[in-house]
Coordinates of C-alpha atoms and ligand atoms in Angstrom, one line a residue:
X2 CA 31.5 12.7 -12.0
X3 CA 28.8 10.3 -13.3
X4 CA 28.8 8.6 -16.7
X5 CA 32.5 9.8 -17.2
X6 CA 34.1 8.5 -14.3
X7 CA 35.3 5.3 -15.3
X8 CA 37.3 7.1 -18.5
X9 CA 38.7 9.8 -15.4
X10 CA 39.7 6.9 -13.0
X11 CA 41.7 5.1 -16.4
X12 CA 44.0 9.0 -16.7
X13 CA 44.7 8.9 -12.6
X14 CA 45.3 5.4 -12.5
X15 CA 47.4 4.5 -15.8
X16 CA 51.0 3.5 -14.4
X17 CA 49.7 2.3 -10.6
X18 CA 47.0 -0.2 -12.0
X19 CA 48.2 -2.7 -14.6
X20 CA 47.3 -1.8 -18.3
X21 CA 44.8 -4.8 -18.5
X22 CA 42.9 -4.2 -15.5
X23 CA 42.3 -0.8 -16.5
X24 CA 39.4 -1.6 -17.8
X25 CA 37.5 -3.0 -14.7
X26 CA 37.6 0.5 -13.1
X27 CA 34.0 1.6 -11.5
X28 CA 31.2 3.0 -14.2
X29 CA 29.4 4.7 -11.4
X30 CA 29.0 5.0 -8.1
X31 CA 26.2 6.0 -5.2
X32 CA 26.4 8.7 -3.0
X33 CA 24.3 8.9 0.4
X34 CA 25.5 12.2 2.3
X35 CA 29.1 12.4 2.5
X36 CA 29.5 8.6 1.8
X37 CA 30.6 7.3 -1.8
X38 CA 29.9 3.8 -2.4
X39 CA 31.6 2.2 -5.3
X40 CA 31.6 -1.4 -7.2
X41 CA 35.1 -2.6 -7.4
X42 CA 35.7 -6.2 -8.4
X43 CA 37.2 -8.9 -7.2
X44 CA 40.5 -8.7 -9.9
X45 CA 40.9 -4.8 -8.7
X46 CA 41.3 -6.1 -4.7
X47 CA 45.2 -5.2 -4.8
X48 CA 44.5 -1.9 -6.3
X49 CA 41.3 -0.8 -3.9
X50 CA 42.8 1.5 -1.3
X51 CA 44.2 3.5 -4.5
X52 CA 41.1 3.6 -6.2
X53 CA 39.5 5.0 -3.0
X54 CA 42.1 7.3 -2.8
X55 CA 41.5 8.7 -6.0
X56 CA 37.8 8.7 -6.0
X57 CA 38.2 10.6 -2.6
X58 CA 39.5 13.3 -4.4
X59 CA 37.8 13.9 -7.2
X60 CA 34.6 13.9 -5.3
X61 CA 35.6 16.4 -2.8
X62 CA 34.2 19.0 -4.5
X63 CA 30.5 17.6 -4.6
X64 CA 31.0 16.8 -0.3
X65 CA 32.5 13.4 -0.4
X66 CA 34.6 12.3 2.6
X67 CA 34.4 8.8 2.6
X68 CA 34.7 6.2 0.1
X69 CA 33.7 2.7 0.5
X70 CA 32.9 -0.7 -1.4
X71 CA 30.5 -2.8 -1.6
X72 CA 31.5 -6.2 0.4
X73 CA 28.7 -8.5 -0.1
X74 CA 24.6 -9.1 -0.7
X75 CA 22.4 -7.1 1.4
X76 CA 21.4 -9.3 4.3
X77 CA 18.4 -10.6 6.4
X78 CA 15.0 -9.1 7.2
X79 CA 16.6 -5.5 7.9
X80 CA 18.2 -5.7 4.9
X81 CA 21.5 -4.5 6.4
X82 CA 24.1 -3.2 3.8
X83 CA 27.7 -5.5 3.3
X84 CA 30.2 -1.7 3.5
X85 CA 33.7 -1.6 3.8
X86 CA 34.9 1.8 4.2
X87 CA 38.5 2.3 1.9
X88 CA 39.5 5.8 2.5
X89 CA 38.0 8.9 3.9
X90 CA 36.6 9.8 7.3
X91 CA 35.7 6.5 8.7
X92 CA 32.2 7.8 10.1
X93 CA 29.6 7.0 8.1
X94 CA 26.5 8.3 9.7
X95 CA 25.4 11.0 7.4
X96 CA 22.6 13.4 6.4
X97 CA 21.1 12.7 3.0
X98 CA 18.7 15.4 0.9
X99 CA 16.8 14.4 -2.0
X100 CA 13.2 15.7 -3.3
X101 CA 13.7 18.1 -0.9
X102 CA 13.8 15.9 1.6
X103 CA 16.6 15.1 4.3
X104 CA 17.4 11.7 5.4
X105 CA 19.4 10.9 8.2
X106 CA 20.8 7.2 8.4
X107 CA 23.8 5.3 8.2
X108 CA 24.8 3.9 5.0
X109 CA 27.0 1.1 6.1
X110 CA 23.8 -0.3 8.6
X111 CA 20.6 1.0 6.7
X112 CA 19.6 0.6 3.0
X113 CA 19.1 3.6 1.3
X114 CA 18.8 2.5 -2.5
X115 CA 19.8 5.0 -5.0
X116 CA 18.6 2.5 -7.8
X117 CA 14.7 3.6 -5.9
X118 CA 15.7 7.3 -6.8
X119 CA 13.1 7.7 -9.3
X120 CA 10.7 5.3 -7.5
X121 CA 10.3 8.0 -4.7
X122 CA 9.6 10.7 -7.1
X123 CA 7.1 8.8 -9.0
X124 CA 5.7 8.0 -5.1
X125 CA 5.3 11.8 -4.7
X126 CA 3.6 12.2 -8.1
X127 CA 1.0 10.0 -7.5
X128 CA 0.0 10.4 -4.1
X129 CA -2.2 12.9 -3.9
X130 CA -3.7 15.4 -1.2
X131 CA -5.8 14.5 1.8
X132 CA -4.8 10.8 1.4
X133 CA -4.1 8.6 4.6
X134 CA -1.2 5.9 3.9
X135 CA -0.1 3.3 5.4
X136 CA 4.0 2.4 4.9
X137 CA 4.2 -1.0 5.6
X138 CA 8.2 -0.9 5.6
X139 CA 9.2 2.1 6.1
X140 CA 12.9 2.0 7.2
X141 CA 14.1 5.7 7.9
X142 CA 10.9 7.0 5.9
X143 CA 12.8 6.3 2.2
X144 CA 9.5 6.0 0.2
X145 CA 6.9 8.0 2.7
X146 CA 8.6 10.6 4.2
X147 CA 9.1 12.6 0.5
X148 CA 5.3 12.1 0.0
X149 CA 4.8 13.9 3.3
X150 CA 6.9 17.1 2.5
X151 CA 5.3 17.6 -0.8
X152 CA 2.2 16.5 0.0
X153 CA -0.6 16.9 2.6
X154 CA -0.9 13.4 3.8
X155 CA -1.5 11.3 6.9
X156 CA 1.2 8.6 6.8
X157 CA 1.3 5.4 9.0
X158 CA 5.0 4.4 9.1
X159 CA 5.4 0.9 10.0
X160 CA 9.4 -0.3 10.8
X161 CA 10.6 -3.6 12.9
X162 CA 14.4 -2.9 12.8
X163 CA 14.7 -0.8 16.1
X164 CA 18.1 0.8 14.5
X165 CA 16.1 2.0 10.8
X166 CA 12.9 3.3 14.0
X167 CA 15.4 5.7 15.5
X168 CA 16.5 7.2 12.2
X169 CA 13.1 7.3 11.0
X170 CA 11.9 9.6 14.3
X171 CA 14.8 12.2 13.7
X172 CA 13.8 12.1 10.3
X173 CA 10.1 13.2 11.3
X174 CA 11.8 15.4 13.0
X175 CA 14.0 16.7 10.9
X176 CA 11.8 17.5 8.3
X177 CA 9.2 18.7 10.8
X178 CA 6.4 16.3 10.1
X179 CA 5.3 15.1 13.9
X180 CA 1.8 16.4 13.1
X181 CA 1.4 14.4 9.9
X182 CA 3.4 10.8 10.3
X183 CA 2.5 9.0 12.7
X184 CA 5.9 5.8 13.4
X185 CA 4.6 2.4 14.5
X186 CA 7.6 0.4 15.7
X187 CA 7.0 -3.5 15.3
X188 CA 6.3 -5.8 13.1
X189 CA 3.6 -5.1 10.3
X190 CA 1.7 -8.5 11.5
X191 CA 1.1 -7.1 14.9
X192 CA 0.9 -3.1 14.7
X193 CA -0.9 -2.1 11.3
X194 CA -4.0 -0.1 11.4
X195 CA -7.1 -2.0 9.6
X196 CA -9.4 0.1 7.6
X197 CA -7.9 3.4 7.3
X198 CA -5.5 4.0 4.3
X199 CA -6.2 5.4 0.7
X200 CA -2.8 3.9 -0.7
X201 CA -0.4 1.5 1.0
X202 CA 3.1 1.3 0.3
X203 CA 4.4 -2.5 0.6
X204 CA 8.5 -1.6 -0.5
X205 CA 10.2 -4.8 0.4
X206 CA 10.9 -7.5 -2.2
X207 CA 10.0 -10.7 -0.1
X208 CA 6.5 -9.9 1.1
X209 CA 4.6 -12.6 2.5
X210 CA 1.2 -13.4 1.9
X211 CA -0.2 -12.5 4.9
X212 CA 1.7 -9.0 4.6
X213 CA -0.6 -9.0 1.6
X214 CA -3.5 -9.6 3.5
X215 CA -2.6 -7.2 6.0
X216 CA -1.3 -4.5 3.2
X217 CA -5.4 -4.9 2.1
X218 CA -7.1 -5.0 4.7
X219 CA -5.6 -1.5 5.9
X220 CA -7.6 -0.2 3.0
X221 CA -10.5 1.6 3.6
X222 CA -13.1 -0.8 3.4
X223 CA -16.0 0.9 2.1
X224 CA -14.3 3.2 -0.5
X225 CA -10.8 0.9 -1.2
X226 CA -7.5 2.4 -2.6
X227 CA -3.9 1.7 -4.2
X228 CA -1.5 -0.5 -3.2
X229 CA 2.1 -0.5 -4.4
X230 CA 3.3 -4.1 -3.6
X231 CA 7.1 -4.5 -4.6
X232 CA 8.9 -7.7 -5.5
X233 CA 12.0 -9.2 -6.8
X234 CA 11.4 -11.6 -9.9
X235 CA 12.1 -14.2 -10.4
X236 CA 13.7 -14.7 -6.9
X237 CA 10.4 -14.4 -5.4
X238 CA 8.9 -17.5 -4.3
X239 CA 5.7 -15.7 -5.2
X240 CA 3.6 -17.2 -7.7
X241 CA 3.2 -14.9 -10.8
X242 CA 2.5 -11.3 -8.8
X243 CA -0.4 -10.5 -10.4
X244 CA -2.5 -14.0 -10.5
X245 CA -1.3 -13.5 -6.4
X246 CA -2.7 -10.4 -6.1
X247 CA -6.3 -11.0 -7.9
X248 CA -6.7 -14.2 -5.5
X249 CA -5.9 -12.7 -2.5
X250 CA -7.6 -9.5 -2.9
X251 CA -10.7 -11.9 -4.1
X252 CA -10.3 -13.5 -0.9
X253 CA -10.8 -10.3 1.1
X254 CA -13.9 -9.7 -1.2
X255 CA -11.7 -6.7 -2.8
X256 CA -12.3 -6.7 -7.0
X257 CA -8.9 -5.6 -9.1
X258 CA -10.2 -2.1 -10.9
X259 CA -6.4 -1.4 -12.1
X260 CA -3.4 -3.6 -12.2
X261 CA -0.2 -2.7 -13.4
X262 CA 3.6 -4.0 -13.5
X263 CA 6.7 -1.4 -13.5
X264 CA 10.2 -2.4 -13.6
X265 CA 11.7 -0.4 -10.4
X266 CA 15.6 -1.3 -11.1
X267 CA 17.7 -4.6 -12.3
X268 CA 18.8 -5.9 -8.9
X269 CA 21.1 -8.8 -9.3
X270 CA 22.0 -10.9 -12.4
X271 CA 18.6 -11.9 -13.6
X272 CA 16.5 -10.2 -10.7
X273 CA 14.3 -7.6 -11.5
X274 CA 13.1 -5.6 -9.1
X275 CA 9.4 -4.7 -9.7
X276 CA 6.6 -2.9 -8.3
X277 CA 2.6 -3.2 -9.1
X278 CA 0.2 -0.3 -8.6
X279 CA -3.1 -2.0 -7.8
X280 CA -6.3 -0.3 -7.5
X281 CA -8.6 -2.1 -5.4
X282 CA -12.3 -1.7 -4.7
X283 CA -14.7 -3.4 -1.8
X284 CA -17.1 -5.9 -3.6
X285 CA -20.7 -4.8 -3.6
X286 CA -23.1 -7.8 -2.6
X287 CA -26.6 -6.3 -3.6
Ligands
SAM319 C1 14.7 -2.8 2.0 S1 14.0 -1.8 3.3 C2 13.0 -0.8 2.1 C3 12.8 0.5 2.6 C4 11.9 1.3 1.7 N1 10.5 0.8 1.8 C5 12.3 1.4 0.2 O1 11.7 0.7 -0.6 O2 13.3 2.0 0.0 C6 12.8 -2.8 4.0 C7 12.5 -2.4 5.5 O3 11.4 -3.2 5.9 C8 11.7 -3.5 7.3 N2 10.9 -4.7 7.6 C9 11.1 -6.0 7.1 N3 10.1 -6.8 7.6 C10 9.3 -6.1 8.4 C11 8.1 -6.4 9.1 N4 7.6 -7.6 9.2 N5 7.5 -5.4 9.8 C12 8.0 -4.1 9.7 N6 9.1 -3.8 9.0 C13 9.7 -4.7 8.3 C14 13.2 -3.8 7.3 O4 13.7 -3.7 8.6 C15 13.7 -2.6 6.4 O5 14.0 -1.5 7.1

């Protein structure tokens, strides 16, 4: 349905939307499981249940059975989805696979960004074999638990929202990795492990300083590693990410060997959605 949907919505809908809203149809849409989540603005309100209704159908083929909208900004520290569900099977608990993985979670409760799609591939490329990591955010295992099918890791995976914990131990389950990923439920402050990862993952884009501090020191201390410390620019109230990074990795007596930016996704007008791979070595005092 993808890049031509928009132009397939306009032949459905010609005579039950008005001619000049025709053009505010959907470009694309997401789909997590069964569950088809769609952009429709503001001036289409009146027309929504029809849209839905439409969309329903054409995606039947591919295993849509509900279609819903988004209904407002992501909110709070659980970053907890704004859904409203417009037609379709009102259940929106629903199994997700992607690199091969399978996700179980609830769309409408738990974010799940397609926009990271290429984000988590790039996380399975680049991790390598035999590495411990530590996920300092790990929801239902978006960004970890990929690495740990493809790859033979150790993973840490740290989550504080006690609804994201429960998906994220079926979907160790699921995807049979008990032996290899071990869930911490709390908050990172409190339950990360110091001094044993190779890479950290840090994918939430309002870290905190000390989440920094804590992201490094679960490094290992005599050999170092990668960190992948994500951010939203310029909403962050982060100074300049990288000038960040050097001082508080100077601070923990850490030097920079490798920093670099990469644009994850646009997030919101203006908001950039980045991540920086940082390659960070213990300072030798001879
Ligand atoms: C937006 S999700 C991102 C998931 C995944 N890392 C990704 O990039 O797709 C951020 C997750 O971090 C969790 N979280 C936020 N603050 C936390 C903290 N202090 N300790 C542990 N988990 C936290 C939230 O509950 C949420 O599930």
């Amino acid at each position: 349905m993808g890049s031509k949907l928009k132009p397939k919505l306009i032949r459905y809908l010609k005579g039950t939307i008005p001619e000049p809203l025709l053009g505010f149809l959907p470009r694309g849409y997401a789909k997590i499981g069964h569950v088809m989540i769609v952009n429709i603005p503001e001036i289409l309100k009146n027309y929504e249940v029809e849209i839905a209704e439409i969309l329903l159908k054409m995606g039947a083929f591919s295993g849509i059975k509900t279609v819903a909208k988004k209904a407002g900004r992501t909110k709070g520290i659980y970053r907890m989805p704004q859904i409203k569900v417009l037609a379709g099977e009102k259940q929106t608990e629903t199994l997700h696979r992607e690199n091969d993985t399978m996700f179980k979670l609830d769309p409408a409760r738990i974010t799940f960004s397609p926009g990271n799609h290429n984000e988590r591939k790039r996380m399975i490329d680049i991790a390598n074999n035999y590495e411990t990591i530590v996920d300092l955010f790990a929801c239902v295992g978006n960004l970890s638990l990929p690495i740990a099918v493809h790859k033979n890791v150790i993973i840490y995976a740290i989550e504080k929202n006690p609804e994201a914990y429960k998906y994220l131990l079926e979907n160790i389950k699921i995807n049979k990795l008990e032996n290899r990923v071990i869930p911490l439920f709390g908050d990172n402050r409190d339950v990360t492990p110091k001094n044993v990862a190779d890479r950290v993952i840090m994918g939430y884009l309002y870290p905190t300083i000390d989440q920094l501090e804590i992201g490094i020191k679960a490094l290992k201390n005599i050999k170092g590693g990668w960190i992948h410390f994500h951010i939203a620019k310029p909403l962050n109230k982060l100074k300049e990410p990288e000038t960040l990074v050097k001082k508080v990795s100077n601070k923990l007596e850490y030097d920079v060997c490798y920093i670099k930016k990469l644009r994850v996704k646009h997030y919101a007008p203006s908001i950039e959605h980045l991540v920086l791979d940082v390659n960070l070595k213990p300072r030798t005092t001879i």
